[in-house]
PDB file of C-alpha atoms and ligand atoms in Angstrom:
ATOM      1  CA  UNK A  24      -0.148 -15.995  10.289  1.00 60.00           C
ATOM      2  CA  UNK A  25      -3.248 -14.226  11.401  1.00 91.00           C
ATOM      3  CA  UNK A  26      -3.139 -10.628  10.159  1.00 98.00           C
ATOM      4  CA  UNK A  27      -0.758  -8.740   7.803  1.00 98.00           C
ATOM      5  CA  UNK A  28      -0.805  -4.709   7.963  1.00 98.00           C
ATOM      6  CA  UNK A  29       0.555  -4.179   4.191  1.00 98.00           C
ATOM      7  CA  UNK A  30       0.699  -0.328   4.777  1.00 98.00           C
ATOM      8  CA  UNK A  31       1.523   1.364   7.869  1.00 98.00           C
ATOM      9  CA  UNK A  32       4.258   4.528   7.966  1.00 98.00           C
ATOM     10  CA  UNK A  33       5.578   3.437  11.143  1.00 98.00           C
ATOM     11  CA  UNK A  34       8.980   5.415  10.039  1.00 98.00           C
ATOM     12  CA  UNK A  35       7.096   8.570  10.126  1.00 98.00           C
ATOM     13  CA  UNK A  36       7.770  11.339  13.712  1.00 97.00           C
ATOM     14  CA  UNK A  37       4.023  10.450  14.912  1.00 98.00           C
ATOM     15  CA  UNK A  38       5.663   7.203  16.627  1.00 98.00           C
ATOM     16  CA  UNK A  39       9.128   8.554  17.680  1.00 98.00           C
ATOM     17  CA  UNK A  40       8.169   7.925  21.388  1.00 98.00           C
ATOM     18  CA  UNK A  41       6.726   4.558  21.175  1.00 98.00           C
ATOM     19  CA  UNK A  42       7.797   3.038  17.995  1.00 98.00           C
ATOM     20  CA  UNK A  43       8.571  -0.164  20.300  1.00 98.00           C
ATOM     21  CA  UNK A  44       5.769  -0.540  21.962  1.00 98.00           C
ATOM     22  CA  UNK A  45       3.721   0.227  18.773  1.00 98.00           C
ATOM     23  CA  UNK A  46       4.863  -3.083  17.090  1.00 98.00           C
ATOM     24  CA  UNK A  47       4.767  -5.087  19.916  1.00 98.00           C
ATOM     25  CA  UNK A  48       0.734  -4.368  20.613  1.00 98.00           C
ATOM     26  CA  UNK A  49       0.592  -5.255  16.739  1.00 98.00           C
ATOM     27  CA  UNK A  50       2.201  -8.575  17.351  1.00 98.00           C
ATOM     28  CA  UNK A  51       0.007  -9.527  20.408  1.00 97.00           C
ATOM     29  CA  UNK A  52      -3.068  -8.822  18.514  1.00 97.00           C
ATOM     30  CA  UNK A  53      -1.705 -11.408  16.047  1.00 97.00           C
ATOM     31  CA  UNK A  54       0.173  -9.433  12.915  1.00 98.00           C
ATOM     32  CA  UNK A  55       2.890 -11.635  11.731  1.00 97.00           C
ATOM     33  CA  UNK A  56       3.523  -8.725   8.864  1.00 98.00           C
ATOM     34  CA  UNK A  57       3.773  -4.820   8.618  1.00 98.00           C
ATOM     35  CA  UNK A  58       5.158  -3.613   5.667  1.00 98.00           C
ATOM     36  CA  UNK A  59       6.003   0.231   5.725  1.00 98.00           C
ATOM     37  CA  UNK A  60       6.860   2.011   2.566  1.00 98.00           C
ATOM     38  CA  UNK A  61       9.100   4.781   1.754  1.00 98.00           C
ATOM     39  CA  UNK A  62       7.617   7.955   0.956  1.00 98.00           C
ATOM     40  CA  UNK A  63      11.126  10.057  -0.213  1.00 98.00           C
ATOM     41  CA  UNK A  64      14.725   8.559  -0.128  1.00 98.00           C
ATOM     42  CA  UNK A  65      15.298   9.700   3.711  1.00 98.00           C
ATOM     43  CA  UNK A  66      11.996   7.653   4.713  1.00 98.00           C
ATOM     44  CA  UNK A  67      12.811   4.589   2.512  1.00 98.00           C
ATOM     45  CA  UNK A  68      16.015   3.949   4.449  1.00 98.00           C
ATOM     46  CA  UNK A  69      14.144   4.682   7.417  1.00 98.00           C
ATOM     47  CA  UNK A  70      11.634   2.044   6.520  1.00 98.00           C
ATOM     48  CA  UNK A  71      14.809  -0.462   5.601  1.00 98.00           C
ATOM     49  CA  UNK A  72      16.616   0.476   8.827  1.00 98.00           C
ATOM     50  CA  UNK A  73      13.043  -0.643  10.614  1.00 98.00           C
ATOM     51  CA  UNK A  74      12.805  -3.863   8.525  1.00 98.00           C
ATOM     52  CA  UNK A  75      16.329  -4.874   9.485  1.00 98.00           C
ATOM     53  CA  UNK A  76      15.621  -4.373  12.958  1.00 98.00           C
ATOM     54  CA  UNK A  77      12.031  -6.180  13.580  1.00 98.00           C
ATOM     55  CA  UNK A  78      11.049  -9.254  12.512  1.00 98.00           C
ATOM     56  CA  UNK A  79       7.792  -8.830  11.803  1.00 98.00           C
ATOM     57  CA  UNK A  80       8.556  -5.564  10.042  1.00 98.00           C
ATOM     58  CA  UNK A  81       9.336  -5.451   6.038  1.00 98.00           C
ATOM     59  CA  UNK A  82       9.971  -2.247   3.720  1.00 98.00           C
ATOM     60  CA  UNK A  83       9.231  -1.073   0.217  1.00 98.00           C
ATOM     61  CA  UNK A  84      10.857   2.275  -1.270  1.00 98.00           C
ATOM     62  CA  UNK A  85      10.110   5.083  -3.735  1.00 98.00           C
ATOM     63  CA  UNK A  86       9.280   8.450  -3.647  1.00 98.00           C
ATOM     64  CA  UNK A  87       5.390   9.656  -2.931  1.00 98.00           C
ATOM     65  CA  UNK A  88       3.845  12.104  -5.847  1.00 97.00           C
ATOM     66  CA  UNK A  89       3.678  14.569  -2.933  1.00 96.00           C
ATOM     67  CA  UNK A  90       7.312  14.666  -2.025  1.00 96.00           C
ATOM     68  CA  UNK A  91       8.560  15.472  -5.876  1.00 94.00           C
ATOM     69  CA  UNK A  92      10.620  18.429  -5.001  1.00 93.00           C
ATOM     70  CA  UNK A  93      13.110  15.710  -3.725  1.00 94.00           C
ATOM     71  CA  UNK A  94      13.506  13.521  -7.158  1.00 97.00           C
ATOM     72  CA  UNK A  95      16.291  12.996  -8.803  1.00 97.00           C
ATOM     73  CA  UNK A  96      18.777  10.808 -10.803  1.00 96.00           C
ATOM     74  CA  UNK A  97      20.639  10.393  -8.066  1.00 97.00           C
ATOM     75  CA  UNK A  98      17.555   9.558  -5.913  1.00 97.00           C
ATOM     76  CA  UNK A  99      16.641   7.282  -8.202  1.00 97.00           C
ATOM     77  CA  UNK A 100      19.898   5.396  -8.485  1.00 97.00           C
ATOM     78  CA  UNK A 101      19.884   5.148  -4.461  1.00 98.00           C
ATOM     79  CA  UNK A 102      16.645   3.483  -4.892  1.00 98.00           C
ATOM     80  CA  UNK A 103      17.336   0.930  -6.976  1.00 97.00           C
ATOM     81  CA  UNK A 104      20.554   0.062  -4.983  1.00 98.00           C
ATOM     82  CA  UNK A 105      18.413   0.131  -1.596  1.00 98.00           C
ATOM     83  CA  UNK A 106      15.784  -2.035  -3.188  1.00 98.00           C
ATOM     84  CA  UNK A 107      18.812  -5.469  -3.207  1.00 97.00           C
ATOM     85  CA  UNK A 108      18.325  -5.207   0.270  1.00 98.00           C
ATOM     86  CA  UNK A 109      16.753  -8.930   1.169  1.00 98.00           C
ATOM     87  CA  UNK A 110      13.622  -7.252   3.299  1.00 98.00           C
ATOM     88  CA  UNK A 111      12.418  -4.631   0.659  1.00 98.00           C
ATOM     89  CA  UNK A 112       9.643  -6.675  -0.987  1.00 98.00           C
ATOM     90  CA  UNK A 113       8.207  -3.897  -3.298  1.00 98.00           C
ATOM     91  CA  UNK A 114       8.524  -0.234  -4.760  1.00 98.00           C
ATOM     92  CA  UNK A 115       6.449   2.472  -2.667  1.00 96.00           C
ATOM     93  CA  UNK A 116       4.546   4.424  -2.595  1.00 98.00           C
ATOM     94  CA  UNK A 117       4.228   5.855  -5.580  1.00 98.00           C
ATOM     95  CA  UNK A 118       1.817   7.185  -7.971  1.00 98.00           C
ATOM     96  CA  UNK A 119      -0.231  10.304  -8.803  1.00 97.00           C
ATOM     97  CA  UNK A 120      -2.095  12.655  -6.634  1.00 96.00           C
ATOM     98  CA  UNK A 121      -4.430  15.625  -8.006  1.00 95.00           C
ATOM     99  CA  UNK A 122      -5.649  16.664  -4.536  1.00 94.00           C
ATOM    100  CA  UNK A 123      -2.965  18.309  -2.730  1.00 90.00           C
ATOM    101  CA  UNK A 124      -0.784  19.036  -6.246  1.00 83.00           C
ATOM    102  CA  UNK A 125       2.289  19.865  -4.501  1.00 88.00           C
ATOM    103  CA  UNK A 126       4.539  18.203  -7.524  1.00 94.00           C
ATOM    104  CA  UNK A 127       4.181  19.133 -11.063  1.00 95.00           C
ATOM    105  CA  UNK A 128       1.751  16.611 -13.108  1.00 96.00           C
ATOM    106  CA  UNK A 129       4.854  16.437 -16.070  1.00 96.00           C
ATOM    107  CA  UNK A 130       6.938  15.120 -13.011  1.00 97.00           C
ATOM    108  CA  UNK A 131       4.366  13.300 -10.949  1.00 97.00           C
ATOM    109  CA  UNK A 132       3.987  11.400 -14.447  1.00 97.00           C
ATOM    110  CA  UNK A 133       7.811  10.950 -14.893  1.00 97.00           C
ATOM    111  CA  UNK A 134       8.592   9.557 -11.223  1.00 98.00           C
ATOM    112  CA  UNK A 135       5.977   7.265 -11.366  1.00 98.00           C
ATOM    113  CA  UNK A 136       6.759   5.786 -14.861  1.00 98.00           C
ATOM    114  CA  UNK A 137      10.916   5.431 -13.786  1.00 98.00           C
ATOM    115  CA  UNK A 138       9.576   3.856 -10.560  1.00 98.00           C
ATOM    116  CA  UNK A 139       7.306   1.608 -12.294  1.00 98.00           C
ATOM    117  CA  UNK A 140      10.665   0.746 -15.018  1.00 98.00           C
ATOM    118  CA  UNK A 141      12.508  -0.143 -12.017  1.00 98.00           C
ATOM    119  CA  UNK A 142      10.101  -2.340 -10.177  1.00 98.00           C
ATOM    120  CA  UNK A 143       9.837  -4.516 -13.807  1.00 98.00           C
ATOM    121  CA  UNK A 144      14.013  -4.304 -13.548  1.00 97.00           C
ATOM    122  CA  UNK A 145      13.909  -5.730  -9.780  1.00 97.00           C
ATOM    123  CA  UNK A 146      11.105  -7.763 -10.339  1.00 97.00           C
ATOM    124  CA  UNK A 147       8.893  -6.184  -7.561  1.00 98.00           C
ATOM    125  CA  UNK A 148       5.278  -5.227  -7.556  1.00 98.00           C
ATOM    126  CA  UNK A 149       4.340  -1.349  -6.738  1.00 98.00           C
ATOM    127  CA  UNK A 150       2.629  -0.198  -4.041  1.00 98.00           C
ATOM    128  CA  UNK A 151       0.402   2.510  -6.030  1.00 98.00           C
ATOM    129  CA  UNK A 152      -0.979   5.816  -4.387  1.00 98.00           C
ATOM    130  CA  UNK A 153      -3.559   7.580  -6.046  1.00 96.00           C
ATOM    131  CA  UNK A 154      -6.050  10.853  -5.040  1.00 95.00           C
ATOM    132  CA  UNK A 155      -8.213  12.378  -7.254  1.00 93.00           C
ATOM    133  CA  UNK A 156      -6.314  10.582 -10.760  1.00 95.00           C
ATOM    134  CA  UNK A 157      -8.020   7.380 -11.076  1.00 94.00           C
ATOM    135  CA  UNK A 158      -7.765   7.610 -14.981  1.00 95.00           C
ATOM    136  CA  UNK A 159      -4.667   8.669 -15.193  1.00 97.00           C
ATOM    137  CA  UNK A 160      -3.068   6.194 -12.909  1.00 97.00           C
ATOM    138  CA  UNK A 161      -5.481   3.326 -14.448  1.00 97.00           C
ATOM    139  CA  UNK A 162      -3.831   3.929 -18.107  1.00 97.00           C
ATOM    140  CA  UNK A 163      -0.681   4.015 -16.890  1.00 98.00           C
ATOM    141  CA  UNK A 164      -0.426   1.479 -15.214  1.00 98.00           C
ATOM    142  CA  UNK A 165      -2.662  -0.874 -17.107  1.00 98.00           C
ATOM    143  CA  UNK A 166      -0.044   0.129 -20.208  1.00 98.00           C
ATOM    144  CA  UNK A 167       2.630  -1.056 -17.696  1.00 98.00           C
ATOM    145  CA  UNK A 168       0.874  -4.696 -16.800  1.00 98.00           C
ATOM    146  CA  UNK A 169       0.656  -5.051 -20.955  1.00 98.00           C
ATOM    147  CA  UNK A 170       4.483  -4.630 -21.708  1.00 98.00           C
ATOM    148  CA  UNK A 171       5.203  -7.170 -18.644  1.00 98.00           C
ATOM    149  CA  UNK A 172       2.760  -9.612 -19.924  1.00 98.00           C
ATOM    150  CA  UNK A 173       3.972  -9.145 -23.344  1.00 98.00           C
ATOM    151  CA  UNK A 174       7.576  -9.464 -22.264  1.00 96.00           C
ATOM    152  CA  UNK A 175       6.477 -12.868 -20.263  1.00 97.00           C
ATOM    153  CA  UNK A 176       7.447 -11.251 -17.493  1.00 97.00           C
ATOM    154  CA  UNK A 177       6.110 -12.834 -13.824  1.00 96.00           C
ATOM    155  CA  UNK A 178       5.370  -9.698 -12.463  1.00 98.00           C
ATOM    156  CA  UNK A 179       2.511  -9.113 -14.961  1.00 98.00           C
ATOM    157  CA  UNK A 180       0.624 -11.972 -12.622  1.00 97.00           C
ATOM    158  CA  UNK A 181       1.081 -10.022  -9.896  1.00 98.00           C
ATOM    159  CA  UNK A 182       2.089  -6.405 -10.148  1.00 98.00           C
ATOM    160  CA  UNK A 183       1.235  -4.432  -7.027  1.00 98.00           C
ATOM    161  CA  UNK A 184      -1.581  -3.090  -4.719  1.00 98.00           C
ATOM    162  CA  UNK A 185      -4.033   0.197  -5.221  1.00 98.00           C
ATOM    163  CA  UNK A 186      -2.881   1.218  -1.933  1.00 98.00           C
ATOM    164  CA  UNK A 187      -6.556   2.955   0.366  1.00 98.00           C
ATOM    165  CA  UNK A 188      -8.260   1.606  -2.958  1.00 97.00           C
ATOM    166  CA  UNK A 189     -11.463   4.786  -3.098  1.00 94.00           C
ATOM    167  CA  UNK A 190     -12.742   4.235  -6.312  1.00 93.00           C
ATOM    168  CA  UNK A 191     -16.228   1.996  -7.361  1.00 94.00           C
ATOM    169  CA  UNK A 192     -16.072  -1.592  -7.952  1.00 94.00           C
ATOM    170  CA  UNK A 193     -16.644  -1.021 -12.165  1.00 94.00           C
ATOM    171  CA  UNK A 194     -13.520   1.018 -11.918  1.00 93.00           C
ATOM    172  CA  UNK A 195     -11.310  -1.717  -9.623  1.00 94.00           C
ATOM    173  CA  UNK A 196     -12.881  -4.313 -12.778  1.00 95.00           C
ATOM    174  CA  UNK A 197     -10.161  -3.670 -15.201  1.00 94.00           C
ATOM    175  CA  UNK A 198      -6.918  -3.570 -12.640  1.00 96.00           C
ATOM    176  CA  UNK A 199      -8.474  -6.483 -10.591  1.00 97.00           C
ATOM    177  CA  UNK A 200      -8.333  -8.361 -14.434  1.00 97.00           C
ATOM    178  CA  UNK A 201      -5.248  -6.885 -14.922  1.00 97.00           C
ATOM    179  CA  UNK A 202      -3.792  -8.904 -11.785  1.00 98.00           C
ATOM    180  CA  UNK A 203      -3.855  -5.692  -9.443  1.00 98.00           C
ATOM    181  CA  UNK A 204      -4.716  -6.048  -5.781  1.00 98.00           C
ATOM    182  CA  UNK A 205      -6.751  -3.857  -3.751  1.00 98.00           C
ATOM    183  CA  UNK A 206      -5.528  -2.270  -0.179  1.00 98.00           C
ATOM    184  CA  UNK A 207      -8.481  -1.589   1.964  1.00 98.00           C
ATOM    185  CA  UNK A 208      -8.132   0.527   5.024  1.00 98.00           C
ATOM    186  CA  UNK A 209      -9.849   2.119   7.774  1.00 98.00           C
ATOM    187  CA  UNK A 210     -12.574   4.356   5.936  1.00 97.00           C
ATOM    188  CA  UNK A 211     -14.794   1.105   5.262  1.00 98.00           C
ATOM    189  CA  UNK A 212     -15.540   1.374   8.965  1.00 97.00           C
ATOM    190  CA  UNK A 213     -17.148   4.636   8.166  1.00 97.00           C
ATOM    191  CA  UNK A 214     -21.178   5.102   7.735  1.00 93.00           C
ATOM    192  CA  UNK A 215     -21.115   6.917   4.501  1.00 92.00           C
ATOM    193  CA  UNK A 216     -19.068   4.555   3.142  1.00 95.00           C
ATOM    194  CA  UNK A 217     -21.594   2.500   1.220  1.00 96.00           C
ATOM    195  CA  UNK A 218     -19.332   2.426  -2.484  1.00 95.00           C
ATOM    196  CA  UNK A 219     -16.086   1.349  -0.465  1.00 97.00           C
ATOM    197  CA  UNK A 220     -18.115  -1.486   1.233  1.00 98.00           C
ATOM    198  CA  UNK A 221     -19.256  -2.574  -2.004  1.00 97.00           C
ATOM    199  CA  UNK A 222     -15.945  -3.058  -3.343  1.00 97.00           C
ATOM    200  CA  UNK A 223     -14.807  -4.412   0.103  1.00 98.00           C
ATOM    201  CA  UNK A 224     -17.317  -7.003  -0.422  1.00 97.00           C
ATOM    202  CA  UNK A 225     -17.700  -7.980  -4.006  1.00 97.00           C
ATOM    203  CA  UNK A 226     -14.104  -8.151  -4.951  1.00 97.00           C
ATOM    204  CA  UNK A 227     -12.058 -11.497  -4.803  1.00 97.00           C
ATOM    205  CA  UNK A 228     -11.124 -13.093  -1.939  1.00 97.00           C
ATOM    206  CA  UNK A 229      -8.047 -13.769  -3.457  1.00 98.00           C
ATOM    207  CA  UNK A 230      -7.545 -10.115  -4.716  1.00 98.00           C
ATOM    208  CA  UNK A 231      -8.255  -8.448  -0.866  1.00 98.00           C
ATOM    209  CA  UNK A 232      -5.555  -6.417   1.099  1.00 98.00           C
ATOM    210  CA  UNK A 233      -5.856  -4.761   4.513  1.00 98.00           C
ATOM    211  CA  UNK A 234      -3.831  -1.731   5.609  1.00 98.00           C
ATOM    212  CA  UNK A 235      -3.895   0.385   8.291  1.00 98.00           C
ATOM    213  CA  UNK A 236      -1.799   3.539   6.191  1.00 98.00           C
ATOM    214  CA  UNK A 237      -1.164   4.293  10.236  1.00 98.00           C
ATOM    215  CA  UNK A 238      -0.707   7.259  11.212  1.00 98.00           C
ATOM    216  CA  UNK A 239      -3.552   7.772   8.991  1.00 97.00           C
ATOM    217  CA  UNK A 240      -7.143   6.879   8.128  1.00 96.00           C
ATOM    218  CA  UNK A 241      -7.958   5.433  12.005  1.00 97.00           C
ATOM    219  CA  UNK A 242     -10.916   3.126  11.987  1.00 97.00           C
ATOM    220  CA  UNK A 243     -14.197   2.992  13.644  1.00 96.00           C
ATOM    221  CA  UNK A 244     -14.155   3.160  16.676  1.00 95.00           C
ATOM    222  CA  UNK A 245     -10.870   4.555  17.590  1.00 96.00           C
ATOM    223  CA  UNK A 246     -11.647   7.525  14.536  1.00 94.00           C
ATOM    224  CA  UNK A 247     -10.083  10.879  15.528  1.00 92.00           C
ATOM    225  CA  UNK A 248      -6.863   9.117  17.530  1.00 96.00           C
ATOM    226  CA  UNK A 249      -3.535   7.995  15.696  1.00 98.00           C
ATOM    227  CA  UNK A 250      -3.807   5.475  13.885  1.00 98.00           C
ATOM    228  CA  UNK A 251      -1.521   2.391  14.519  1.00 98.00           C
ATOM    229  CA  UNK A 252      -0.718  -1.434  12.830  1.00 98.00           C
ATOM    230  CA  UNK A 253      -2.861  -3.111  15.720  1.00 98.00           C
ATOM    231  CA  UNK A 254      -5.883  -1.091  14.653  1.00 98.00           C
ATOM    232  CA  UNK A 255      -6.290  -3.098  10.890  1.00 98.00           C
ATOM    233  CA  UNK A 256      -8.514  -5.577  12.777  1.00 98.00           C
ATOM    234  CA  UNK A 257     -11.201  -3.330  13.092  1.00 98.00           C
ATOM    235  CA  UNK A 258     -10.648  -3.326   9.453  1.00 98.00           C
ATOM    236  CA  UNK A 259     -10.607  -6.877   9.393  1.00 98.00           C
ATOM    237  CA  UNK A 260     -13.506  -6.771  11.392  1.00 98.00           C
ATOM    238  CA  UNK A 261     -15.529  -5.151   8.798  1.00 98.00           C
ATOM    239  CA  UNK A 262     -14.795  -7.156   5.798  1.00 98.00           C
ATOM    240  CA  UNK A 263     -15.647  -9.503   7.554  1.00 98.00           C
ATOM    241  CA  UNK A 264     -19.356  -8.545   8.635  1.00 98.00           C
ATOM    242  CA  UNK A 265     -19.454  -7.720   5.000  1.00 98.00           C
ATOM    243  CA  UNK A 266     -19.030 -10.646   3.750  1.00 98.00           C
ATOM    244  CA  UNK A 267     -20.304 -13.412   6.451  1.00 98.00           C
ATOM    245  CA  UNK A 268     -17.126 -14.626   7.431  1.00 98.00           C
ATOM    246  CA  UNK A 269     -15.114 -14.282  10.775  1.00 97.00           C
ATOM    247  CA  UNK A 270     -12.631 -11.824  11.315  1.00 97.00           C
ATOM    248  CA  UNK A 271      -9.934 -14.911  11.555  1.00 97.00           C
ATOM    249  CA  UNK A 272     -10.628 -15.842   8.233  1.00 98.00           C
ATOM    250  CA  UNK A 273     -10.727 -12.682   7.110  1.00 98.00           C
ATOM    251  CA  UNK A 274      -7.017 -12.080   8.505  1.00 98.00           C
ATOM    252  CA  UNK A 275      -6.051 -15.221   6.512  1.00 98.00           C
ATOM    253  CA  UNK A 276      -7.260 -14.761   3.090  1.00 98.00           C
ATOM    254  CA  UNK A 277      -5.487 -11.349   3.208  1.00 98.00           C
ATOM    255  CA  UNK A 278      -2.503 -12.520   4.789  1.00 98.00           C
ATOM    256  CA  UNK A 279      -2.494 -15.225   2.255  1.00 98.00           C
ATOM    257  CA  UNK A 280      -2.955 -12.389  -0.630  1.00 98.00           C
ATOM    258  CA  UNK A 281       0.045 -10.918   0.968  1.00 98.00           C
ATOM    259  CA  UNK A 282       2.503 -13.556   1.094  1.00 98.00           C
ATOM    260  CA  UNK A 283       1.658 -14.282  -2.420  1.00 98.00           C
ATOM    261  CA  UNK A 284       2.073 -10.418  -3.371  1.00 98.00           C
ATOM    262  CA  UNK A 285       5.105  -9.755  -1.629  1.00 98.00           C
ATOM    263  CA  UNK A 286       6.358 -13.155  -1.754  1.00 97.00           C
ATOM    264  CA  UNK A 287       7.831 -12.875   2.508  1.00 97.00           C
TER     265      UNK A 287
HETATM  266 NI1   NI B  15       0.652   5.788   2.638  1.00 66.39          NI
END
């Protein structure tokens, strides 16, 4: 159990022509785990169909604040049925995003909170996506960890990841006490990343994920290609220069985090 990729899209078209191959070079660079989350219903059961038939491979599914034209009760009910399955592990991605704004904010706020409802019904943690609505996403979810802990719930130990976590390290303060986890992907490589590298290392070791979020955010030095599963030990890499540990260890903590997370 070296290295665990807890977000990589490997459902999505960018590795129709070597899907294969793609999980295999993760596996020889020594990732025992990929988990790959839904973004809309069609990609969930992608996701689940890719879980059932890899190993190494394990889903989550929900419906991405960007893809909110395609929510509905009936969406939602197909979630919560393909969530039994024994290799989804959590509900994902979901969340709010500001940036691109292509889904209402009234029904960005109303997917996430009936995604959230059924993760406490399944007992899953969320995999949380967020751009350009830290506060938002912050109250609502830190309302969500308080009704869990109040119902005794086990979840509120351990209820999900900030997925690409870009906020400061004040602002990851009250969901790290909250029991949150933070994903950290490929943009800590970068230069200019000074705030991200902070957070990458002053947070927890036992609070640490790395992603890829493949075909997105490639690392230094492969920036500009695709990026795949293989690639989050260049992440790895980093945290690891950050904070004075190897790369190995690094890949172990997380891993650790992960197991622990999505109990797999
Ligand atoms: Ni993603």
């Amino acid at each position: 159990m070296t290295y665990s990729d807890t977000h990589c899209h490997l459902d999505f078209d960018r590795f129709d022509d070597d899907r294969d191959i793609v999980i295999q070079r993760a596996v020889e660079k020594g990732l025992s785990r990929m988990l790959v989350p839904g973004v809309d219903l069609a990609s969930s059961r992608a996701a689940v169909a890719l879980a059932e038939n890899n190993a190494p491979v394990y889903a989550a599914v929900g419906v991405h604040p960007n893809y909110g034209s395609s929510w509905s009760d009936a969406v939602y009910n197909q979630l919560a049925e393909l969530a039994d399955h024994p290799k989804v592990v959590a509900i994902g991605e979901i969340g709010l995003d500001y940036y691109w704004d292509e889904t209402p904010k009234p029904l960005q706020w109303k997917m996430l909170k009936s995604q959230l409802a059924l993760a406490a019904e399944m007992q899953m943690p969320v995999i949380i996506h967020n751009r350009e609505a830290y506060e938002d996403v912050a109250e609502i979810l830190l309302d969500w960890q308080k009704d869990l802990a109040e119902s005794q719930s086990p979840l509120a130990e351990k209820p999900g990841v900030l997925h690409s976590y870009s906020g400061n390290i004040i602002q990851a303060e009250k969901l790290l006490s909250a029991g949150f986890y933070l994903g950290i992907t490929g943009p800590v490589t970068f230069k200019n990343a000074q705030e991200l590298q902070v957070v990458a290392s002053e947070t927890p070791e036992t609070r640490l994920l790395i992603e890829t979020d493949s075909p997105y955010l490639t690392p230094h030095p492969n920036r500009g290609k695709r990026n795949e599963p293989a690639y989050v030990v260049y992440v790895a890499e980093k945290i690891a220069t950050l904070r004075g540990v190897s790369p190995k260890a690094v890949g172990e903590f997380t891993s650790r985090n992960a197991k622990i997370l999505f109990d797999w």
